[in-house]
Coordinates of C-alpha atoms and ligand atoms in Angstrom, one line a residue:
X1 CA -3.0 27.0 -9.8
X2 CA -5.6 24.9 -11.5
X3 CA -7.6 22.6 -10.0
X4 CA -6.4 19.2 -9.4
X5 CA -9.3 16.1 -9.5
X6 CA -8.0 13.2 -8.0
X7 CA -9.9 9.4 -8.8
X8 CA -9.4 6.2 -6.5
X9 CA -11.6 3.4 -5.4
X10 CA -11.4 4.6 -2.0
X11 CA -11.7 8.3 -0.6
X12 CA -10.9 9.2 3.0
X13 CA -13.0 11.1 4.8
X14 CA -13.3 14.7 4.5
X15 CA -13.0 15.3 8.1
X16 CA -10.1 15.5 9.6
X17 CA -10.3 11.9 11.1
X18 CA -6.9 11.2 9.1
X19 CA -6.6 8.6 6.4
X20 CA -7.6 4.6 6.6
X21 CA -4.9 2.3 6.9
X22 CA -3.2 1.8 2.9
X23 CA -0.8 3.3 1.3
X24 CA -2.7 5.2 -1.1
X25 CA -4.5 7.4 0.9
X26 CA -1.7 8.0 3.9
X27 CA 0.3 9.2 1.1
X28 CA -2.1 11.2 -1.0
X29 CA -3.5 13.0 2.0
X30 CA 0.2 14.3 2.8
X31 CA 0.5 15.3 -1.0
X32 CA -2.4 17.1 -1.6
X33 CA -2.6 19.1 1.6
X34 CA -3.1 22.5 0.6
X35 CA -4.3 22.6 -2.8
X36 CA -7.6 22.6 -4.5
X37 CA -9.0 19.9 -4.8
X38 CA -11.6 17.8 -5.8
X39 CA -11.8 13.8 -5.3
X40 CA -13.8 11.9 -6.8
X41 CA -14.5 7.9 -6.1
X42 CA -16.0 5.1 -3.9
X43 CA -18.3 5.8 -0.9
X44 CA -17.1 2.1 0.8
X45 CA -21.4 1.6 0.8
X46 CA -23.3 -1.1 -1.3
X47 CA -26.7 0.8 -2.3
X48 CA -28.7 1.1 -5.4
X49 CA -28.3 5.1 -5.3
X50 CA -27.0 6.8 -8.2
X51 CA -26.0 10.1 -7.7
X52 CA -22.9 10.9 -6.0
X53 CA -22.6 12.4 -2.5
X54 CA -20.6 15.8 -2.9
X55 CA -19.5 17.5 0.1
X56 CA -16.9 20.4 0.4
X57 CA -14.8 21.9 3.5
X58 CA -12.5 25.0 2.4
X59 CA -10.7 24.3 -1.2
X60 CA -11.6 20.9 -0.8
X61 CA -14.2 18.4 -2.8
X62 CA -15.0 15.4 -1.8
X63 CA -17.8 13.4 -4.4
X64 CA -18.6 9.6 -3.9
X65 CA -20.8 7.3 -5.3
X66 CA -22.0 3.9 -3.7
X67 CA -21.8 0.9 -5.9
X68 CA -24.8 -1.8 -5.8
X69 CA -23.9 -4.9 -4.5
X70 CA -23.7 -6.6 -7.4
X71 CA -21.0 -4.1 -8.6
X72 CA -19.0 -4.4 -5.6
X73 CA -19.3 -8.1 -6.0
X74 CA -18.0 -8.1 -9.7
X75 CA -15.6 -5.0 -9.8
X76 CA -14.2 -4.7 -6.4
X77 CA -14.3 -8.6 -5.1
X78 CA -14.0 -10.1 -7.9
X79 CA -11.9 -8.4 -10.2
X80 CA -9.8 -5.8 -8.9
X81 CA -8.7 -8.2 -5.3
X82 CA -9.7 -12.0 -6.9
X83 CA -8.2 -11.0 -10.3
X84 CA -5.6 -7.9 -10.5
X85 CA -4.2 -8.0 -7.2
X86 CA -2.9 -11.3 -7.4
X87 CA -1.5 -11.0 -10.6
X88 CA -0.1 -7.6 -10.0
X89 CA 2.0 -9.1 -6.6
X90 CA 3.3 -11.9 -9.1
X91 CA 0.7 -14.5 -7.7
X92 CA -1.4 -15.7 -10.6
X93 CA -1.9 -19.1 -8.4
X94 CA -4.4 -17.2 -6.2
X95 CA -5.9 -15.3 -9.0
X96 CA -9.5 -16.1 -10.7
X97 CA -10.7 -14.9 -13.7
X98 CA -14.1 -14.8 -14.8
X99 CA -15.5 -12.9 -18.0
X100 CA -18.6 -11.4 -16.0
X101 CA -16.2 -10.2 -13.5
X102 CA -13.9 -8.5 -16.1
X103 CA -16.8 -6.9 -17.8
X104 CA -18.9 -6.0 -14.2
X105 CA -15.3 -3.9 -14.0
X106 CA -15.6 -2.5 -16.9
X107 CA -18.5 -1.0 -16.2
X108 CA -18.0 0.6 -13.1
X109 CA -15.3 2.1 -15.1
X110 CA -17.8 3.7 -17.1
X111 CA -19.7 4.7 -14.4
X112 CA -17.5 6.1 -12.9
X113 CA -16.4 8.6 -16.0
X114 CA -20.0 9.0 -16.7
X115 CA -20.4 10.6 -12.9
X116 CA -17.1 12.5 -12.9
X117 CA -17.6 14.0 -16.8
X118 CA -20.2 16.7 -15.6
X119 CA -18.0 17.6 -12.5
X120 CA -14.8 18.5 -14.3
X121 CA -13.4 22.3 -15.2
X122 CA -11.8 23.0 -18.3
X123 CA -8.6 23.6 -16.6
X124 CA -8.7 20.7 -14.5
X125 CA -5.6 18.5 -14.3
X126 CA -7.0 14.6 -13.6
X127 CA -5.1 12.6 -11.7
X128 CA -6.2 8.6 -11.2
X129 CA -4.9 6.3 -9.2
X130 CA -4.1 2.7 -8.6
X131 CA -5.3 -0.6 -11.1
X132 CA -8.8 -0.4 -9.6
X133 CA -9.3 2.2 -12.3
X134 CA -6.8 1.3 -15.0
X135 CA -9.6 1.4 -17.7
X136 CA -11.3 4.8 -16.5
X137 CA -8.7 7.1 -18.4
X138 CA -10.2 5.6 -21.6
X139 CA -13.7 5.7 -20.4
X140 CA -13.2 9.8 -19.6
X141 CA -11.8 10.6 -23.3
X142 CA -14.8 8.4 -24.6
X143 CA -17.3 10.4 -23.2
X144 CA -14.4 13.8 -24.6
X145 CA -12.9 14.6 -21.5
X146 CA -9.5 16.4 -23.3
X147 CA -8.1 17.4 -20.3
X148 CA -4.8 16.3 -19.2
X149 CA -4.9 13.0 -17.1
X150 CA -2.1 11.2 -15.1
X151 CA -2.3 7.7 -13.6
X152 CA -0.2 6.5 -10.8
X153 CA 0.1 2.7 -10.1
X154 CA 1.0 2.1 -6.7
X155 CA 1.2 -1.3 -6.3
X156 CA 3.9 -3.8 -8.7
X157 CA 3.7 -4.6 -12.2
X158 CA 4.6 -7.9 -13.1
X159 CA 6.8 -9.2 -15.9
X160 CA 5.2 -9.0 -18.9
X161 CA 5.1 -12.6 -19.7
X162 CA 2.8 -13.5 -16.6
X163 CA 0.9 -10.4 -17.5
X164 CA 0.3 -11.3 -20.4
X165 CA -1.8 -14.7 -18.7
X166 CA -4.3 -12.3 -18.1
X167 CA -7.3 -12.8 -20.1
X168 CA -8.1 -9.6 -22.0
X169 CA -4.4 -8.5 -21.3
X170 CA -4.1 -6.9 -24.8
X171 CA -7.7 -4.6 -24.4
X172 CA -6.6 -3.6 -20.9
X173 CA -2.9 -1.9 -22.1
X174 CA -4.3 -0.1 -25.3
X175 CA -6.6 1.6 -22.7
X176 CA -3.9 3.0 -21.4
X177 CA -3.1 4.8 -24.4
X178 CA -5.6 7.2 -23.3
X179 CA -3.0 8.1 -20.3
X180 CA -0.8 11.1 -20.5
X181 CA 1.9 10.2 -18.0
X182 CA 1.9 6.9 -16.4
X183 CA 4.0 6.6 -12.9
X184 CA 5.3 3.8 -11.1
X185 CA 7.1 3.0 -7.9
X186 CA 10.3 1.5 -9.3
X187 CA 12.4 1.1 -12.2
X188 CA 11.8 -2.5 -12.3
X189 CA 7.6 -1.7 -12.3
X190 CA 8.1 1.0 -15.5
X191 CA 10.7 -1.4 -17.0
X192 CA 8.1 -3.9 -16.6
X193 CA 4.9 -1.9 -18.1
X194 CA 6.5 -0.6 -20.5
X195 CA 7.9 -3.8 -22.4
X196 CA 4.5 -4.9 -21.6
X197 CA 2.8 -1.7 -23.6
X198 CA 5.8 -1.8 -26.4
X199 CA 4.8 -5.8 -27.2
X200 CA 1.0 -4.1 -27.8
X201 CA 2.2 -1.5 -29.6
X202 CA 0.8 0.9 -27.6
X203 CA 2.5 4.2 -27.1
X204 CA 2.6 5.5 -23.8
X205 CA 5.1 7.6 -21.1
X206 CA 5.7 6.3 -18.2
X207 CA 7.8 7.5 -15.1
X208 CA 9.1 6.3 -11.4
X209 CA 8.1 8.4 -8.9
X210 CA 9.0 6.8 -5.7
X211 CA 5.9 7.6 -2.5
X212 CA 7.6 9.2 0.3
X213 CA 6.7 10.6 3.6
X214 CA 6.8 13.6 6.1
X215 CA 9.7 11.7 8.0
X216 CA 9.7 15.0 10.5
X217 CA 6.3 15.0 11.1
X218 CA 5.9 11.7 11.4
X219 CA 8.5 11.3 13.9
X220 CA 7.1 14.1 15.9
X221 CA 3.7 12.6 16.2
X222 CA 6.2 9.1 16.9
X223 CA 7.7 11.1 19.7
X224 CA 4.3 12.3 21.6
X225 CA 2.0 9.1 20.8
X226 CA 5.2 7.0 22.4
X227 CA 4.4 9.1 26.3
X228 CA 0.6 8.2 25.8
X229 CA -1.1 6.5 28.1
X230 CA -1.7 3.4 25.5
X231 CA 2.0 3.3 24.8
X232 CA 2.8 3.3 28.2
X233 CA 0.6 0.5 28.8
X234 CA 2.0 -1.5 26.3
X235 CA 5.7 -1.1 27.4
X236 CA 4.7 -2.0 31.1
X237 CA 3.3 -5.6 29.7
X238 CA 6.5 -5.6 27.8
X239 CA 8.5 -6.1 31.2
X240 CA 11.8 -4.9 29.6
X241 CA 11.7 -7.3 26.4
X242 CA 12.8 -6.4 23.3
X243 CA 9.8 -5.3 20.9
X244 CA 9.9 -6.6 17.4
X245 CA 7.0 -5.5 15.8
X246 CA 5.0 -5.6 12.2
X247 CA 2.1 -4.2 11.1
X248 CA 0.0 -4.6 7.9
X249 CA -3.2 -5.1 6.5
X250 CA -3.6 -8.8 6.7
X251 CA -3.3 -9.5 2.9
X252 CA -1.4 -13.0 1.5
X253 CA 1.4 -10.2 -0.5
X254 CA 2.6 -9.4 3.2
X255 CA 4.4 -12.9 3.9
X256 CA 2.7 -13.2 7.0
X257 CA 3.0 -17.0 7.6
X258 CA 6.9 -16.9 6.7
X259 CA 7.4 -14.0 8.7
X260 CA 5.5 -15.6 12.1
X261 CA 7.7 -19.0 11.2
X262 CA 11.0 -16.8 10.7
X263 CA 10.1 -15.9 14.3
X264 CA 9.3 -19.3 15.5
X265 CA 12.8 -20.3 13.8
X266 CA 14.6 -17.5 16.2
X267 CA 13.1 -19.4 19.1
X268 CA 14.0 -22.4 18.1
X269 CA 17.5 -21.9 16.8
X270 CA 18.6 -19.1 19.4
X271 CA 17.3 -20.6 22.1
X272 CA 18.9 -17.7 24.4
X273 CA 16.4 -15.2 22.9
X274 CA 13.7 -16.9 24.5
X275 CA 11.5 -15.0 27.3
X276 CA 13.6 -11.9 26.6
X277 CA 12.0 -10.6 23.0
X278 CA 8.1 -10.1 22.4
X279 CA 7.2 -10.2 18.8
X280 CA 3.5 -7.7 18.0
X281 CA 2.2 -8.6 14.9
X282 CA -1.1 -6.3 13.9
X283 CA -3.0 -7.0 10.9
X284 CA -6.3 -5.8 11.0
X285 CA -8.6 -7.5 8.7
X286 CA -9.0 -6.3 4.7
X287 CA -11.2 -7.3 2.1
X288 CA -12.9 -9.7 4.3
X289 CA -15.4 -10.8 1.3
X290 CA -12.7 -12.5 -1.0
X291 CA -11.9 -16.1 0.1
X292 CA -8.0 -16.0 -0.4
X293 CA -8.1 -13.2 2.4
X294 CA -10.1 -15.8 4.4
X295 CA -8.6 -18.8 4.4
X296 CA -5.5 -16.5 5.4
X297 CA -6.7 -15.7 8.4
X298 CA -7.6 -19.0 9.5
X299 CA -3.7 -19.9 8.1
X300 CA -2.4 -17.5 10.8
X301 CA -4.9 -17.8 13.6
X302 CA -3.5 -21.4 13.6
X303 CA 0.0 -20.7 13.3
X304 CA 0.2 -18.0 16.0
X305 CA -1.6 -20.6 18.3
X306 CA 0.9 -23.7 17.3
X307 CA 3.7 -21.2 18.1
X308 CA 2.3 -19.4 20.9
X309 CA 1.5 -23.0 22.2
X310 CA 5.2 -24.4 21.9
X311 CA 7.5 -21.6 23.4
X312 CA 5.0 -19.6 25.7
X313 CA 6.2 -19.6 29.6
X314 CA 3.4 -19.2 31.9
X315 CA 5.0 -15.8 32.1
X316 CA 5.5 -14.8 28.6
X317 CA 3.8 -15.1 25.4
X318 CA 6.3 -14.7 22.8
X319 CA 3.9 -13.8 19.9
X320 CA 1.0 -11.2 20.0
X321 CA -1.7 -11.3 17.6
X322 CA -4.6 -9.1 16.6
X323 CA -6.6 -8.3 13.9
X324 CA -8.3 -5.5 15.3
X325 CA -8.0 -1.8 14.2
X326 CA -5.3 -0.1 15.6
X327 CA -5.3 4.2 15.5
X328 CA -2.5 5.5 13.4
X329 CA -1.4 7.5 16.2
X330 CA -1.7 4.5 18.7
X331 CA 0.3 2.8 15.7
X332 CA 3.1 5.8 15.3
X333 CA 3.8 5.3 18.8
X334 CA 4.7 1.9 18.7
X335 CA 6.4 2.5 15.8
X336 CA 8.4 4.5 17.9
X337 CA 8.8 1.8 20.5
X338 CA 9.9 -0.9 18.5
X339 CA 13.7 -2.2 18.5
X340 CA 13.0 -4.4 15.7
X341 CA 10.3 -3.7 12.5
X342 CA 9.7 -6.7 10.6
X343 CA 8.9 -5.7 7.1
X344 CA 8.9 -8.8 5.1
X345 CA 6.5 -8.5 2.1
X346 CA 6.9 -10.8 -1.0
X347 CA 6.3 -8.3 -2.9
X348 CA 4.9 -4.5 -2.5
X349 CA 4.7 -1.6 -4.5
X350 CA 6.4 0.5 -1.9
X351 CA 5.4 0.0 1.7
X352 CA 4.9 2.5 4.0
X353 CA 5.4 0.9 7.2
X354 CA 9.0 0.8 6.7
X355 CA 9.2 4.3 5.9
X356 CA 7.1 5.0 9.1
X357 CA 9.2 2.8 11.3
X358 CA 12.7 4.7 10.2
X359 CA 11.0 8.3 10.5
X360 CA 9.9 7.0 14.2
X361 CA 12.9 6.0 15.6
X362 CA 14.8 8.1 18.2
X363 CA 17.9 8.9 16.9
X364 CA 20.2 8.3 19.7
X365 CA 18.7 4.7 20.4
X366 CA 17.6 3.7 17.0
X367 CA 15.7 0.1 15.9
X368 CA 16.4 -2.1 13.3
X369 CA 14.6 -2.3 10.0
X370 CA 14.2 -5.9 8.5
X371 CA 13.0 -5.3 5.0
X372 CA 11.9 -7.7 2.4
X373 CA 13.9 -7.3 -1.2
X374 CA 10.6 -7.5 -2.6
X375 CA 9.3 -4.1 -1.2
X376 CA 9.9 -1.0 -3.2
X377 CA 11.0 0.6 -0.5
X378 CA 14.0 -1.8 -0.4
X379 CA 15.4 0.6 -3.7
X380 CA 15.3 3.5 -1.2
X381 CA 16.6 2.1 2.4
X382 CA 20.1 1.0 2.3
X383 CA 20.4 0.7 5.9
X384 CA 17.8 -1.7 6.0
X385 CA 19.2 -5.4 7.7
X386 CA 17.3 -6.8 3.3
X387 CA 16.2 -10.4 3.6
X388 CA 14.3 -13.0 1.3
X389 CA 11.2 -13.0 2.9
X390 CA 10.3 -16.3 1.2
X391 CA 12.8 -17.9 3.7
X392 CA 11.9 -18.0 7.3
X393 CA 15.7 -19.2 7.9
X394 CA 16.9 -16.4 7.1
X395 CA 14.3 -13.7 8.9
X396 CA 15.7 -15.7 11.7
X397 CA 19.2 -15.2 11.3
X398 CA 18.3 -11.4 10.1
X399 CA 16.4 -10.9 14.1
X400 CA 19.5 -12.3 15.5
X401 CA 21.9 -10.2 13.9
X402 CA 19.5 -7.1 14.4
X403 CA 19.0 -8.1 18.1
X404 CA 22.8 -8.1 18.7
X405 CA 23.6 -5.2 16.3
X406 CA 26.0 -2.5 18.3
X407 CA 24.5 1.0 18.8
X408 CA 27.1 2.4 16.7
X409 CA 26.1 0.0 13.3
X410 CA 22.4 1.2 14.7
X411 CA 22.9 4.5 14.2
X412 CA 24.8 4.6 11.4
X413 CA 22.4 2.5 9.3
X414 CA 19.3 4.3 11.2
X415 CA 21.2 8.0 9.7
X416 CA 21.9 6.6 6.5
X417 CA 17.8 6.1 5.5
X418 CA 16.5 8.7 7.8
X419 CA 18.3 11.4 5.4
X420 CA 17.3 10.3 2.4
X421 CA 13.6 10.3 3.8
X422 CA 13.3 13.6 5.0
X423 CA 14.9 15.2 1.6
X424 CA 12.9 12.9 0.0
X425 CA 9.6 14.5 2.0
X426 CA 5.9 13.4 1.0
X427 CA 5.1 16.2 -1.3
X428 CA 8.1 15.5 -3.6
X429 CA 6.0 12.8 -4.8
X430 CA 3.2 14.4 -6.0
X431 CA 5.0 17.8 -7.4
X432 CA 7.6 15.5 -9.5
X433 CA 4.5 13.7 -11.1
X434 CA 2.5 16.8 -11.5
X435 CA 4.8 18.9 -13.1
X436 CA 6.4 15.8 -15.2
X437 CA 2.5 15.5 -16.4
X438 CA 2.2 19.3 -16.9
X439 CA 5.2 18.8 -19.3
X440 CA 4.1 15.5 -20.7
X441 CA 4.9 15.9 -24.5
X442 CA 2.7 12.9 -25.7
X443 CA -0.7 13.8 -25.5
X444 CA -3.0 11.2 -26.8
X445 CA -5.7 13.9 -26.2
X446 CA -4.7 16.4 -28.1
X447 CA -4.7 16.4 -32.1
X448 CA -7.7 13.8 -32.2
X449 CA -4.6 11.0 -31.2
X450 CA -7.4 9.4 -29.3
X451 CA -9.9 7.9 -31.3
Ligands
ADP501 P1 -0.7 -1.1 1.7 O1 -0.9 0.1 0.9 O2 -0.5 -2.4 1.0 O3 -1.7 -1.3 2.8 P2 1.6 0.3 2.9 O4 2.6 -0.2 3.9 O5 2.2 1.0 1.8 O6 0.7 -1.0 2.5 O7 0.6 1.3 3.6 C1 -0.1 1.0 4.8 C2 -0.5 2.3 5.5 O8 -1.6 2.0 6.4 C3 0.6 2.8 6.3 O9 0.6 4.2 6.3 C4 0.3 2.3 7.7 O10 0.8 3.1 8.8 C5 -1.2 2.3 7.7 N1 -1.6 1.1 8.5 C6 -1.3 -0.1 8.4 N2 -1.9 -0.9 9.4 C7 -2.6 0.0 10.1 C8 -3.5 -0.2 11.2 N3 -3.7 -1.3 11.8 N4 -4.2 0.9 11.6 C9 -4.0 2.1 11.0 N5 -3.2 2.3 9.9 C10 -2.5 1.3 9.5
F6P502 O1 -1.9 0.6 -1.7 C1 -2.5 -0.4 -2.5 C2 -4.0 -0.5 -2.2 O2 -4.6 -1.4 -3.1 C3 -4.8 0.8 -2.3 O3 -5.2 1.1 -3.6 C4 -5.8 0.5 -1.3 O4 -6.6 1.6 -1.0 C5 -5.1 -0.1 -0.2 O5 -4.2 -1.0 -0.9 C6 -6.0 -0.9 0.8 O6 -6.9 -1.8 0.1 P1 -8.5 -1.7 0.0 O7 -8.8 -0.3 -0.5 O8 -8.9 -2.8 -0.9 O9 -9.0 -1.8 1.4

């Protein structure tokens, strides 16, 4: 099998100190287990260095490069999370463009294809991911690069009317002409892009491949992490309460504030839930160095202290906050523990947590998934208790309903998503693209289509 080169912003690392917490690399390291492989992207360090770092253990390449501060500033800071990510998760209130941001993005692009170009095989199938990088395909057949080259999106893609309020929109699609297969989460994100790429007449094919996960493995590691001595910790401070739990990178697309006021609205309306449910929230801190992520911060450190300050007993504290790092196994085994996942994004690509919280669950006493209709997951899980999460009213009335839920509804709703996981599995992901991109018919590299 030829070799497969794999691009992002961030690479884990190559040790076998499992994957940081985001989507991206959780599931690419399941997808990519056994191949060979060589990925290519950002150290996570700020230095003036040039050359990449290249290290290898078995069949496996790992090649980073740092970025100078300036280029972090502009391309990662600015750009990609003050810029793209807003827009992407249908925000364009938050977002800020600025010209020297665009073009500091631009570059990094370039350097980027400049520093991979002398590391790729003839044979090499490239696979990039994620809008960080949505100019590099270009970059790569600029500087000749012919072979075949997929691009996964893994966060949303707006309508193309608010896309199109992007400055530069226009030069940003006709890069992606360069593409040979183009895949998105849902129907609704390809729908999306491609009206978006028609109205530029650009011609380009693009796909849905759903991210899964190794449900069984998952709920294996679920199963041992839960008899830990952390987890068993945790439930002995619980007291016999009811656990409802969320986790996620503290980022505004999570609905974080509605969510923590959906709960405060439980208290307040179901006044007989008080003392007898604990609510966890974890949300350890990401991209720190953009101001929106900031001022969020501050947002929920006040909430959760207004809340915490009107219902707490001098025996309970009804919400639990922290923004500290949590272990993914630490975190599989609450996962496990949880009655109740609260899962309320206002809009995600996919989101993994909810897949993680279904593959956790014990099947004879399984928890409840409350799920945002925003997620893309929310196309997948039927069994899922779907709320607005733009309405805190209703995550209330969603926790009641999931706190009184009969075993029976549990586990038949519980069955119902757990199936369609494990069939699903984590590779499935990654072989549907693949081979779809092995097949792709339109190849702008071939026959001198690009440039
Ligand atoms: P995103 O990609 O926007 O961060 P996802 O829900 O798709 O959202 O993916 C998050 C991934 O990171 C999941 O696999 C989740 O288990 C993991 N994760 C989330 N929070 C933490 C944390 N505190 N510690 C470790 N891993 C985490
Ligand atoms: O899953 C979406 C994503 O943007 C990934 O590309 C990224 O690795 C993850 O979220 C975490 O964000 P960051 O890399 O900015 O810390």
């Amino acid at each position: 099998m030829a070799r497969l080169v794999i691009v992002s912003n961030r690479v884990p690392p190559l040790k076998e100190s499992g994957p940081m917490a985001g989507g991206l690399t959780v599931s690419l390291e399941e997808a990519v287990k056994r191949r060979e492989l060589l990925w290519f992207g950002w150290s996570g360090e700020s230095s003036d260095r040039r050359e990449p770092r290249i290290a290898s253990t078995g069949n496996r390449t790992h090649a980073v490069i740092d970025l100078t501060a300036q280029e972090h500033k502009l391309y990662y800071a600015g750009f990609c999370n003050g810029m793209l990510w807003p827009l992407l998760h249908y925000r364009f209130g938050l977002a800020q463009f600025r010209r020297a941001e665009e073009e500091g993005w631009r570059a990094v692009n370039r350097r980027f294809a400049e520093q991979l170009a002398p590391l790729l095989r003839e044979d090499d199938t490239i696979w990039i991911h994620d809008f960080h990088l949505f100019p590099l395909a270009a970059a790569l057949r600029d500087l000749g690069v012919r072979q075949k080259i997929g691009f996964f999106l893994h966060v949303p893609f707006p309508p193309p009317a608010l896309f199109a309020a992007l400055p530069r929109a226009a030069a940003l699609l006709r890069d992606l002409q360069a593409i040979d297969l183009i895949g998105t989460q849902t129907a609704e994100d390809a729908e999306h892009l491609s009206d978006a790429l028609r109205r530029e007449g650009v011609s380009a094919q693009v796909g849905v491949f759903p991210v899964g996960i190794n449900a069984e493995a998952f709920g294996r590691a679920a199963a041992q992490a839960a008899s830990r001595k952390d987890a068993q910790r945790f439930r002995e401070s619980l007291a016999g309460r009811e656990l409802i739990f969320g986790v996620d990178r503290l980022d505004y697309s999570k609905g974080l504030p509605q969510r923590v006021l959906g709960f405060a609205d439980l208290l307040k309306r179901y006044p007989q839930h008080r003392g007898k449910v604990t609510f966890l929230q974890a949300a350890p801190i990401s991209r720190g160095e953009v101001t929106q992520y900031r001022m969020l911060r501050r947002e929920m450190d006040e909430l959760v202290g207004r809340i915490n300050g009107e219902y707490a007993e001098v025996d309970w504290v009804p919400l639990r906050w922290t923004t500290r790092p949590i272990q993914r196994r630490t975190l599989a085994g609450f996962l496990r523990m949880a009655n109740i996942a609260l899962v309320t994004p206002l809009r995600d690509g996919m989101n993994l947590v909810a897949k993680e919280f279904v593959a956790a669950q014990p099947p004879e006493d399984p928890g409840v998934l409350i799920l945002s209709q925003f997620a893309g997951a929310a196309r997948e899980m039927e069994g899922a208790v779907k709320v607005n999460p733009n309405d805190p009213d209703e995550i209330a009335e969603a926790l009641d309903l999931a706190i009184n839920m009969p075993i029976a509804e549990r586990r038949e709703r519980w069955r119902m998503d757990y199936d369609r996981l494990a069939e699903a599995g984590a590779s499935g992901w990654s072989r549907d693209f693949l081979a779809s991109l092995n097949r792709a018919e339109f190849s702008p590299s071939g026959e001198g289509a690009w440039k």
